[in-house]
Coordinates of C-alpha atoms in Angstrom, one line a residue:
M1 CA -6.2 -5.3 3.1
A2 CA -6.8 -3.3 6.0
H3 CA -5.3 -0.7 3.7
L4 CA -7.3 -0.8 0.5
Q5 CA -9.8 -3.7 0.1
F6 CA -6.9 -1.3 -1.9
K7 CA -3.6 -3.0 -0.4
H8 CA 1.3 -3.8 -1.8
P9 CA 7.3 -5.3 0.1
R10 CA 9.0 -4.8 3.4
M11 CA 18.7 -7.3 18.8
V12 CA 18.8 -7.6 21.4
A13 CA 21.7 -9.5 23.1
L14 CA 19.7 -12.1 24.9
A15 CA 21.5 -13.6 27.9
A16 CA 20.0 -16.5 29.8
A17 CA 18.4 -14.2 32.3
S18 CA 16.9 -12.1 29.5
L19 CA 15.4 -15.2 27.8
A20 CA 13.4 -15.9 30.9
I21 CA 11.8 -12.5 30.7
L22 CA 11.0 -13.1 27.0
T23 CA 8.8 -16.0 27.8
V24 CA 6.4 -13.6 29.4
G25 CA 6.6 -11.2 26.4
L26 CA 9.0 -9.0 24.6
A27 CA 8.7 -5.3 25.4
G28 CA 9.1 -2.5 22.9
C29 CA 9.5 1.2 23.3
S30 CA 7.8 4.4 22.3
T31 CA 8.6 8.1 22.6
S32 CA 6.4 8.3 25.7
S33 CA 9.0 6.2 27.5
A34 CA 12.0 6.8 25.3
S35 CA 14.4 6.8 28.3
K36 CA 13.4 3.4 29.4
E37 CA 14.6 0.5 27.4
P38 CA 12.9 -2.9 27.5
E39 CA 13.9 -5.1 30.4
S40 CA 15.2 -7.8 28.1
Y41 CA 17.5 -5.3 26.3
N42 CA 20.9 -4.1 27.6
I43 CA 21.9 -1.1 25.6
K44 CA 25.6 -1.3 26.7
D45 CA 25.9 -4.8 25.3
N46 CA 24.4 -3.8 21.9
K47 CA 26.1 -0.7 20.6
P48 CA 24.8 -1.1 16.9
V49 CA 21.3 -0.7 18.1
L50 CA 20.1 2.9 18.4
T51 CA 17.8 4.3 21.1
T52 CA 14.3 5.4 20.3
A53 CA 15.4 9.0 20.7
Q54 CA 18.3 8.5 18.2
I55 CA 16.0 6.9 15.7
T56 CA 13.4 9.7 16.1
K57 CA 16.1 12.3 15.6
N58 CA 17.5 10.5 12.5
L59 CA 14.1 10.3 10.8
D60 CA 13.2 13.9 11.7
T61 CA 9.6 13.7 10.6
K62 CA 7.6 16.9 10.3
L63 CA 4.7 18.5 8.6
I64 CA 5.4 21.0 5.8
T65 CA 3.1 23.0 3.6
T66 CA 5.1 23.4 0.4
R67 CA 2.6 21.8 -1.9
Q68 CA -0.4 23.2 -0.2
D69 CA 1.1 26.7 -0.5
N70 CA 1.7 26.1 -4.2
Q71 CA -1.9 25.1 -4.6
K72 CA -3.5 28.0 -2.7
S73 CA -4.3 30.1 -5.7
L74 CA -5.9 27.2 -7.5
T75 CA -8.1 26.3 -4.5
A76 CA -9.1 30.0 -4.1
T77 CA -10.2 29.9 -7.8
Y78 CA -12.4 26.8 -7.2
K79 CA -13.7 28.3 -4.0
A80 CA -14.8 31.4 -5.9
A81 CA -16.4 29.3 -8.5
A82 CA -18.4 27.4 -5.9
E83 CA -19.7 30.6 -4.4
N84 CA -20.6 32.2 -7.8
D85 CA -24.3 32.1 -8.7
K86 CA -23.6 32.3 -12.5
Y87 CA -22.5 28.7 -12.7
T88 CA -25.5 26.4 -13.3
L89 CA -26.0 22.9 -14.5
D90 CA -26.6 24.2 -18.0
S91 CA -23.4 26.3 -17.9
P92 CA -21.1 24.9 -15.2
F93 CA -17.6 25.8 -14.2
V94 CA -15.3 23.0 -15.6
K95 CA -11.6 22.5 -15.1
V96 CA -9.8 19.4 -16.4
D97 CA -6.7 18.5 -14.3
P98 CA -7.6 21.1 -11.6
Y99 CA -4.3 20.7 -9.7
A100 CA -1.9 20.0 -12.6
A101 CA -1.2 16.6 -11.1
S102 CA -4.0 14.4 -12.2
P103 CA -4.6 14.9 -16.0
L104 CA -7.5 12.4 -16.2
S105 CA -9.7 14.1 -13.7
A106 CA -11.8 17.2 -13.7
L107 CA -13.7 19.5 -11.3
V108 CA -17.3 20.6 -12.2
T109 CA -19.0 23.3 -10.1
F110 CA -22.5 24.7 -10.3
K111 CA -25.5 25.8 -8.3
T112 CA -29.2 24.7 -8.5
D113 CA -32.4 26.3 -7.3
D114 CA -33.7 23.1 -5.7
A115 CA -31.7 20.9 -3.4
V116 CA -30.5 17.9 -5.4
K117 CA -28.0 15.1 -5.2
V118 CA -25.5 14.7 -8.0
T119 CA -24.3 11.6 -9.9
Y120 CA -21.9 11.7 -12.8
T121 CA -20.8 9.1 -15.4
V122 CA -17.7 9.1 -17.6
V123 CA -19.0 7.2 -20.6
G124 CA -16.9 4.2 -21.4
K125 CA -15.7 3.2 -24.8
T126 CA -16.9 -0.4 -24.4
D127 CA -19.4 -2.3 -22.3
K128 CA -18.9 -2.0 -18.5
T129 CA -16.1 0.6 -18.7
S130 CA -18.2 3.6 -17.7
I131 CA -17.2 5.1 -14.4
T132 CA -20.1 6.3 -12.2
N133 CA -20.0 8.1 -8.8
T134 CA -22.6 9.8 -6.6
V135 CA -21.2 12.9 -5.0
K136 CA -21.2 12.9 -1.2
G137 CA -23.2 15.6 0.6
G138 CA -26.7 14.5 0.0
Y139 CA -29.3 17.1 -1.3
T140 CA -27.8 20.6 -1.6
T141 CA -27.9 23.6 -3.9
T142 CA -24.2 24.1 -4.3
H143 CA -22.3 21.4 -6.0
Q144 CA -18.6 20.6 -6.4
V145 CA -18.2 17.4 -8.5
P146 CA -14.9 15.7 -8.6
V147 CA -14.8 13.7 -11.9
V148 CA -12.3 10.8 -12.2
G149 CA -11.9 8.2 -14.9
L150 CA -11.4 10.2 -18.1
Y151 CA -9.5 8.7 -21.0
A152 CA -6.3 10.2 -22.2
D153 CA -6.1 12.0 -25.5
T154 CA -9.9 11.9 -25.9
N155 CA -12.8 14.3 -26.0
N156 CA -14.6 12.5 -23.1
T157 CA -18.4 12.3 -22.7
V158 CA -19.4 13.1 -19.1
K159 CA -23.0 13.0 -18.0
I160 CA -24.0 15.0 -14.9
T161 CA -27.4 14.0 -13.4
T162 CA -29.2 15.8 -10.7
T163 CA -32.0 14.3 -8.7
T164 CA -34.5 16.1 -6.4
K165 CA -35.9 14.6 -3.2
S166 CA -39.1 13.9 -5.2
G167 CA -37.2 11.9 -7.8
K168 CA -37.1 14.4 -10.6
T169 CA -34.0 14.2 -12.7
K170 CA -32.1 16.4 -15.1
T171 CA -29.0 15.4 -17.1
K172 CA -26.3 17.6 -18.7
T173 CA -23.8 16.2 -21.1
L174 CA -20.3 17.7 -21.1
M175 CA -17.3 17.1 -23.3
M176 CA -13.9 17.1 -21.7
Q177 CA -10.7 17.0 -23.8
T178 CA -7.6 15.5 -22.3
G179 CA -4.0 15.3 -23.4
S180 CA -1.8 12.4 -24.3
L181 CA -0.1 10.1 -21.7
P182 CA 3.4 11.0 -20.5
K183 CA 6.4 8.9 -21.7
Y184 CA 6.7 6.6 -18.7
I185 CA 3.1 5.5 -18.9
K186 CA 2.7 5.6 -22.7
D187 CA 5.8 3.4 -23.0
A188 CA 4.6 0.9 -20.5
K189 CA 2.6 -1.3 -22.9
V190 CA -0.5 -2.7 -21.3
T191 CA -2.0 -5.8 -23.0
V192 CA -5.2 -7.5 -21.8
S193 CA -5.5 -11.1 -22.9
K194 CA -8.7 -11.9 -20.9
N195 CA -11.5 -9.7 -19.4
D196 CA -14.7 -11.5 -18.5
K197 CA -16.4 -8.3 -17.3
D198 CA -19.5 -10.1 -16.0
K199 CA -17.3 -12.1 -13.5
M200 CA -14.7 -9.4 -12.7
E201 CA -15.1 -7.4 -9.5
I202 CA -15.4 -3.9 -11.1
G203 CA -18.8 -2.5 -10.1
K204 CA -19.6 1.0 -11.3
N205 CA -16.4 2.7 -10.4
K206 CA -13.5 0.3 -9.8
L207 CA -10.2 0.4 -11.5
T208 CA -6.9 -1.5 -11.1
I209 CA -4.1 0.6 -9.7
M210 CA -0.7 -0.3 -11.1
N211 CA 1.4 0.8 -8.1
R212 CA 4.8 0.8 -9.6
T213 CA 8.1 0.6 -7.7
T214 CA 9.0 4.0 -9.2
K215 CA 7.7 6.5 -11.7
Q216 CA 4.0 7.6 -12.0
P217 CA 1.3 5.3 -10.6
F218 CA -1.7 4.7 -12.9
A219 CA -5.0 2.9 -13.0
I220 CA -6.6 0.9 -15.8
D221 CA -10.1 -0.3 -16.6
A222 CA -11.1 -3.8 -17.7
D223 CA -9.9 -3.1 -21.2
G224 CA -6.5 -2.0 -20.0
A225 CA -7.1 1.6 -20.9
V226 CA -5.4 4.1 -18.5
R227 CA -8.2 6.1 -16.7
W228 CA -6.1 7.8 -14.0
Y229 CA -2.5 8.7 -13.3
D230 CA -0.6 11.1 -11.1
T231 CA 2.2 13.2 -12.5
N232 CA 4.2 12.9 -9.3
Y233 CA 6.7 10.0 -9.2
S234 CA 5.8 7.6 -6.4
Q235 CA 7.7 4.8 -4.8
H236 CA 6.2 1.6 -3.5
T237 CA 3.6 3.3 -1.3
I238 CA 0.2 4.5 -2.4
E239 CA -2.7 3.7 0.0
Q240 CA -6.4 4.7 0.1
W241 CA -7.3 6.2 3.5
S242 CA -10.6 6.0 5.4
N243 CA -11.5 9.5 4.3
G244 CA -11.1 8.6 0.6
H245 CA -7.8 10.4 0.3
I246 CA -4.7 8.6 -0.9
M247 CA -1.3 8.5 0.8
M248 CA 1.6 8.5 -1.7
L249 CA 5.3 8.5 -1.1
S250 CA 6.9 10.9 -3.5
K251 CA 9.9 13.3 -4.1
K252 CA 10.4 16.9 -3.5
D253 CA 10.7 17.1 -7.3
V254 CA 11.0 14.6 -10.1
N255 CA 14.8 15.3 -10.4
S256 CA 15.5 14.3 -6.8
D257 CA 17.0 11.0 -6.0
V258 CA 15.2 10.6 -2.7
Y259 CA 11.6 9.6 -2.0
N260 CA 11.1 11.3 1.4
D261 CA 7.9 13.3 0.9
L262 CA 4.7 11.6 1.9
L263 CA 1.6 13.2 0.5
E264 CA -2.0 13.0 1.7
T265 CA -3.7 13.8 -1.7
D266 CA -6.8 12.8 -3.7
Y267 CA -7.6 11.6 -7.2
L268 CA -7.8 15.2 -8.4
G269 CA -4.3 15.9 -7.2
R270 CA -5.1 18.3 -4.3
V271 CA -2.6 17.9 -1.4
Y272 CA -4.1 18.1 2.1
Q273 CA -1.1 17.2 4.2
E274 CA 2.6 16.8 3.5
Y275 CA 5.0 14.8 5.7
S276 CA 8.8 15.4 5.3
F277 CA 11.4 12.9 6.3
S278 CA 15.2 13.3 6.6
A279 CA 17.0 11.9 3.6
G280 CA 19.7 10.6 5.9
T281 CA 17.9 7.3 6.7
S282 CA 17.1 6.5 3.1
S283 CA 18.5 3.5 1.3
S284 CA 18.3 1.7 -2.1
D285 CA 16.2 -1.4 -2.5
G286 CA 18.0 -2.5 -5.7
S287 CA 20.6 -4.5 -3.8
S288 CA 17.9 -7.0 -2.9
I289 CA 17.7 -8.0 -6.6
S290 CA 21.0 -8.0 -8.3
K291 CA 24.2 -6.0 -9.0
A292 CA 22.6 -4.7 -12.2
A293 CA 19.5 -3.6 -10.4
A294 CA 21.5 -1.9 -7.7
K295 CA 23.4 0.1 -10.4
A296 CA 20.4 0.8 -12.5
S297 CA 19.1 3.6 -10.3
S298 CA 20.6 5.9 -7.7
E299 CA 17.1 6.5 -6.2
T300 CA 16.7 5.9 -2.5
T301 CA 13.6 5.9 -0.2
V302 CA 12.7 6.5 3.4
I303 CA 9.3 4.7 3.7
H304 CA 10.6 1.7 1.9
H305 CA 7.6 -0.6 1.4
D306 CA 4.4 -0.1 3.3
L307 CA 2.3 2.0 5.6
V308 CA -1.1 1.5 7.2
E309 CA -3.7 3.8 8.8
L310 CA -4.3 3.2 12.5
P311 CA -7.7 3.7 14.2
N312 CA -6.6 7.1 15.5
H313 CA -5.8 8.1 11.9
N314 CA -2.0 8.2 12.6
F315 CA 0.0 6.1 10.2
L316 CA 2.4 3.2 10.9
A317 CA 5.2 3.0 8.3
T318 CA 8.1 0.7 7.6
V319 CA 11.4 2.6 7.7
S320 CA 15.2 2.3 8.4
D321 CA 16.6 3.6 11.6
G322 CA 19.7 5.4 10.2
S323 CA 22.2 2.7 11.4
K324 CA 24.0 0.2 9.2
Y325 CA 20.9 -2.0 9.5
K326 CA 18.0 -1.2 7.2
E327 CA 14.3 -1.9 6.6
D328 CA 13.8 -3.3 10.1
T329 CA 12.0 -0.5 12.0
M330 CA 8.5 0.9 12.2
I331 CA 7.3 4.3 13.3
E332 CA 3.9 5.7 14.2
V333 CA 3.5 9.3 13.0
S334 CA 0.8 11.6 14.3
H335 CA -1.4 12.9 11.6
K336 CA -1.9 16.1 13.6
T337 CA 1.7 17.0 14.3
G338 CA 3.8 15.0 11.9
K339 CA 5.9 13.8 14.9
I340 CA 6.9 10.2 15.7
V341 CA 4.9 8.9 18.7
K342 CA 6.1 5.3 18.7
V343 CA 9.1 3.3 17.4
I344 CA 9.3 -0.4 17.0
D345 CA 12.9 -1.6 16.3
M346 CA 12.7 -5.3 15.3
K347 CA 16.3 -5.8 16.4
K348 CA 15.1 -5.4 19.9
L349 CA 12.4 -8.1 19.5
L350 CA 14.2 -10.9 17.6
P351 CA 17.2 -13.0 18.4
K352 CA 20.6 -11.2 18.0
S353 CA 21.9 -14.0 15.7
M354 CA 19.3 -13.1 13.1
W355 CA 20.8 -9.7 12.5
T356 CA 24.4 -9.8 13.6
K357 CA 25.3 -12.7 11.3
F358 CA 23.5 -11.4 8.2
K359 CA 25.8 -10.3 5.4
K360 CA 26.0 -6.7 4.2
G361 CA 24.3 -5.9 0.9
L362 CA 25.9 -4.2 -2.1
D363 CA 25.0 -0.8 -0.6
G364 CA 27.0 -1.6 2.6
K365 CA 23.8 -2.0 4.6
V366 CA 22.6 -5.1 6.5
D367 CA 19.1 -5.9 5.2
W368 CA 18.5 -8.8 7.6
L369 CA 14.8 -8.4 8.0
H370 CA 13.5 -6.6 4.9
Q371 CA 10.1 -5.9 6.2
N372 CA 7.8 -5.4 3.3
A373 CA 4.3 -5.4 4.8
V374 CA 2.4 -4.3 7.9
D375 CA -1.3 -4.5 8.7
Y376 CA -3.3 -3.5 11.8
D377 CA -5.7 -6.0 13.3
K378 CA -8.8 -4.2 14.7
N379 CA -10.0 -7.3 16.5
D380 CA -7.2 -7.6 19.0
K381 CA -5.2 -4.3 18.5
S382 CA -2.3 -6.1 17.0
I383 CA -0.1 -5.8 13.9
V384 CA 1.0 -8.5 11.4
I385 CA 4.2 -8.1 9.5
S386 CA 6.1 -9.8 6.7
S387 CA 9.9 -10.3 6.6
R388 CA 11.2 -11.2 3.2
N389 CA 14.7 -11.9 4.2
Q390 CA 13.8 -14.2 7.1
D391 CA 11.0 -15.9 5.1
M392 CA 8.9 -15.1 8.2
I393 CA 5.5 -13.6 9.1
M394 CA 4.6 -12.7 12.7
K395 CA 2.1 -10.9 14.9
L396 CA 2.7 -8.4 17.7
D397 CA 0.5 -6.8 20.3
Y398 CA 0.7 -3.2 19.2
K399 CA 0.6 -1.6 22.6
T400 CA 3.2 -3.7 24.2
D401 CA 5.1 -5.1 21.2
H402 CA 4.8 -8.6 22.7
I403 CA 5.1 -11.4 20.2
K404 CA 1.8 -13.2 19.7
W405 CA 2.9 -15.7 17.0
I406 CA 5.6 -16.4 14.4
Y407 CA 5.4 -18.5 11.3
S408 CA 8.7 -19.4 9.6
G409 CA 10.5 -22.3 8.0
K410 CA 13.3 -21.8 10.5
K411 CA 13.6 -25.0 12.5
K412 CA 12.2 -24.9 16.0
A413 CA 15.5 -26.1 17.5
T414 CA 17.4 -23.2 16.0
W415 CA 15.2 -20.6 17.9
P416 CA 16.2 -19.6 21.4
K417 CA 13.9 -21.5 23.9
A418 CA 12.1 -18.3 24.9
Y419 CA 10.7 -17.9 21.3
R420 CA 9.6 -21.5 20.7
K421 CA 6.2 -21.0 22.4
Y422 CA 5.3 -18.4 19.8
L423 CA 5.9 -20.7 16.8
L424 CA 2.8 -21.7 14.8
K425 CA 2.5 -25.4 13.9
P426 CA 1.4 -25.8 10.2
A427 CA -1.3 -28.2 9.2
K428 CA -0.5 -30.8 6.5
G429 CA -0.1 -29.2 3.1
T430 CA 0.5 -25.7 4.4
T431 CA 3.0 -23.7 2.4
I432 CA 6.2 -22.5 4.1
T433 CA 6.5 -19.0 2.7
G434 CA 9.7 -17.8 0.9
G435 CA 10.5 -14.1 0.3
Q436 CA 6.8 -13.3 0.6
H437 CA 5.1 -9.9 0.1
G438 CA 1.8 -8.1 0.7
L439 CA 0.6 -9.7 3.9
Y440 CA -2.8 -8.3 5.1
L441 CA -5.7 -9.5 7.1
L442 CA -9.1 -10.5 5.7
N443 CA -12.5 -9.5 7.2
N444 CA -10.6 -7.1 9.5
G445 CA -12.9 -5.8 12.2
G446 CA -15.6 -8.2 11.1
K447 CA -16.4 -11.8 11.9
N448 CA -13.0 -12.8 13.2
T449 CA -12.3 -13.1 16.9
A450 CA -9.2 -12.1 18.7
N451 CA -7.9 -15.6 18.8
S452 CA -8.3 -16.5 15.1
E453 CA -7.5 -14.7 11.9
D454 CA -7.5 -15.2 8.2
F455 CA -5.0 -13.4 5.9
M456 CA -3.7 -13.3 2.4
L457 CA -0.2 -12.9 1.1
Y458 CA 1.8 -13.3 -2.1
D459 CA 4.3 -16.1 -1.7
N460 CA 7.3 -15.5 -4.0
N461 CA 8.5 -18.9 -3.0
I462 CA 12.2 -18.1 -3.0
D463 CA 14.4 -19.5 -0.2
V464 CA 16.1 -16.5 1.1
T465 CA 17.1 -17.9 4.5
N466 CA 14.3 -20.2 5.8
G467 CA 12.1 -20.9 2.8
N468 CA 11.2 -24.2 1.1
K469 CA 14.4 -25.5 -0.4
Q470 CA 12.5 -28.2 -2.4
T471 CA 10.1 -25.8 -4.3
T472 CA 12.1 -22.6 -4.3
G473 CA 12.1 -20.9 -7.7
Q474 CA 9.5 -23.3 -9.2
Y475 CA 6.5 -21.0 -8.9
S476 CA 5.0 -18.1 -7.1
Q477 CA 1.4 -17.9 -5.7
A478 CA -1.2 -16.2 -3.7
V479 CA -2.0 -18.0 -0.5
E480 CA -4.8 -17.6 2.1
Y481 CA -4.1 -18.8 5.6
H482 CA -6.1 -19.4 8.8
V483 CA -4.5 -19.0 12.2
D484 CA -5.9 -20.4 15.4
A485 CA -4.0 -18.6 18.1
N486 CA -5.5 -20.7 20.9
K487 CA -4.1 -23.9 19.4
M488 CA -1.1 -22.0 17.8
T489 CA -1.8 -23.6 14.4
I490 CA -1.8 -22.3 10.9
K491 CA -3.6 -23.8 7.9
Q492 CA -3.5 -23.0 4.2
T493 CA -7.1 -22.6 3.0
W494 CA -6.6 -21.4 -0.6
S495 CA -3.9 -20.8 -3.2
Y496 CA -3.3 -20.0 -6.8
G497 CA -0.2 -19.8 -9.0
K498 CA 1.5 -23.2 -8.7
S499 CA -0.1 -24.4 -11.9
L500 CA 1.5 -21.5 -13.8
G501 CA 4.9 -22.8 -12.9
K502 CA 8.2 -21.1 -13.6
T503 CA 6.6 -18.8 -16.2
N504 CA 5.1 -16.7 -13.4
F505 CA 7.8 -17.2 -10.8
T506 CA 8.9 -13.8 -9.4
P507 CA 11.9 -13.6 -7.0
V508 CA 10.9 -10.2 -5.7
I509 CA 7.7 -8.0 -5.3
G510 CA 4.1 -9.1 -5.9
Y511 CA 0.7 -8.8 -4.3
A512 CA -2.6 -10.6 -3.8
Q513 CA -5.9 -9.0 -3.0
K514 CA -9.1 -10.8 -2.1
L515 CA -12.0 -8.9 -3.7
A516 CA -15.6 -8.4 -2.5
N517 CA -16.9 -11.2 -4.7
D518 CA -14.2 -13.6 -3.4
N519 CA -12.2 -13.4 -6.6
V520 CA -8.4 -12.8 -6.0
L521 CA -6.4 -10.3 -8.0
I522 CA -2.7 -11.4 -8.1
D523 CA 0.2 -9.3 -9.2
F524 CA 3.1 -11.3 -10.5
G525 CA 5.1 -8.1 -10.5
F526 CA 8.6 -9.1 -11.4
K527 CA 7.9 -11.6 -14.2
N528 CA 10.6 -12.4 -16.7
G529 CA 13.3 -10.7 -14.6
G530 CA 11.3 -7.5 -14.2
K531 CA 10.7 -7.0 -17.9
E532 CA 7.0 -7.4 -17.4
S533 CA 4.3 -7.4 -14.7
N534 CA 1.3 -9.8 -15.0
A535 CA -1.9 -9.2 -13.0
I536 CA -4.4 -12.0 -13.0
E537 CA -7.9 -12.1 -11.4
V538 CA -9.1 -15.6 -10.6
T539 CA -12.2 -17.1 -9.0
Q540 CA -12.1 -19.3 -6.0
S541 CA -12.1 -22.3 -8.3
G542 CA -9.0 -21.0 -10.1
K543 CA -10.7 -19.7 -13.3
Q544 CA -9.0 -16.7 -14.8
V545 CA -11.4 -13.8 -15.5
F546 CA -8.9 -11.0 -16.1
N547 CA -5.3 -11.2 -17.3
V548 CA -3.2 -8.1 -18.0
T549 CA 0.5 -7.7 -18.8
M550 CA 2.4 -4.5 -18.4
K551 CA 5.8 -4.3 -20.1
S552 CA 8.2 -2.2 -18.0
A553 CA 9.2 1.0 -19.8
A554 CA 11.9 2.2 -17.4
S555 CA 14.2 1.1 -14.6
K556 CA 12.2 -0.1 -11.6
A557 CA 8.9 0.8 -13.2
Y558 CA 7.3 -2.6 -12.8
A559 CA 4.2 -3.1 -10.7
Y560 CA 5.2 -3.5 -7.1
R561 CA 1.5 -4.1 -6.3
A562 CA -1.7 -4.2 -8.3
Y563 CA -5.1 -3.7 -6.6
R564 CA -8.7 -3.0 -7.5
V565 CA -10.2 0.1 -5.8
P566 CA -13.2 2.3 -6.2
F567 CA -12.6 5.7 -7.9
Y568 CA -13.6 7.1 -5.5
G569 CA -14.9 5.8 -2.2
T570 CA -18.2 6.9 -0.5
A571 CA -16.3 8.7 2.2
Y572 CA -14.6 11.1 -0.2
Q573 CA -15.8 14.7 -0.6
F574 CA -14.1 17.5 -2.4
D575 CA -14.7 21.0 -1.0
A576 CA -12.6 24.0 -2.1
T577 CA -14.2 26.1 0.6
K578 CA -12.4 24.1 3.3

């Protein structure tokens, strides 16, 4: 994805005169022009829709320092260790779980007389399960080594190797004891039925994150062994950022019912930034599944499905606006101030009939759009989004919010005339998506041009409103598409999942990630009614090289997304002195 390559789901009253304007493009709004509504939108005629200022006030985003303040004494300890000459490679400072949030990580600090670069390896229990990383910073004499990938309840063997500029090496072997797994991870039974490690995309440091809908996220190796987890409960959202940090939506504390605390953290558990959101806009996602699911948990969330890092390092997140409508709004939040700098309310961009005629859910909210994915296209400065409840994907110019294209099973004649020019024409054999998840662009910022794009998504293949009525419920699949925006066409170029049939059909959640070797990792996240999640890595020819099943151990603890990521990336650097 443009997120991680981690990933993971988630109007305007248009009069005749307004429709004429829409043929030119549909305008959006931002806080920089909050007082000016789009020309095609008449606020007096549409009382249910909130102004940008109202939405901004309802969400009330801000930076707080609660967790950083709680960690100050720990960071001070590690800073002192980094500055202490007594710690050497032969006798380093070692702290397992340095921030009491990531028990399968450690911090190793020492100094050397000569400038050296440092590499470490957590020795794996079987072939191709060792985790190796080179510490960023080049050749230095002071070393802070963030170690990730330890086994739980194990006296781990960790090798630290230093290399001088002339190539001279020295290795120190350390033993690191870890504790047992917590209940919600231990009880989630992980079973690997296939792991062709020579053909899997695992490299020297890649693990598969099981990003659960709730509870602690964790990551497994090719054997299915847990090699990382975070003690904070997360909800839907955990993304790797360009600086190697991860963005994780969490709670103020584990006993809270509301996920409204977005953390910029790392795999050691250090928190660098904390964004707080008002709990007033939160809502439950359970009503999208069943009455039983709605009652199973009282938990609610603010950022309900996805967020993406923008080129300016701000983040774009899917939220609700605080009205009776939910999961149909996006906000851009400044990474420097924590304030909202742009709002996109999809009710202002799509036909009024789509949202006013949609029935309320079990929670009393109108979940007409259910946006479950967003990705930013670096090629033409646009965004692509996925709407589960309209069985629709679409692309918008990010600066103007003008629609670029729409793909949906909704018949052309049922769209207002002003929208018809934006509808993509599918090539023969191209799947009409149904309740799809995890839309993201491929080769983002690479070989694609502004008028053509390739993307991957997970097609649940359930007819929510405009899906394929003939195949709904028969299978779910990963699908790759190619769009030619000059010809306004869309073509399916690859898929996998149909051959698995109803066994792997999932009415909700799921993800598909194209890996560096062109394999695709597919998360059938809500298999067997949510009792298990099944992640499968397949080659382009459809040969399975990895197959892992996770049995859910708690309510809503299934895998919302599964993706393969490096632990850690080359951009990441831990420094307690900063």
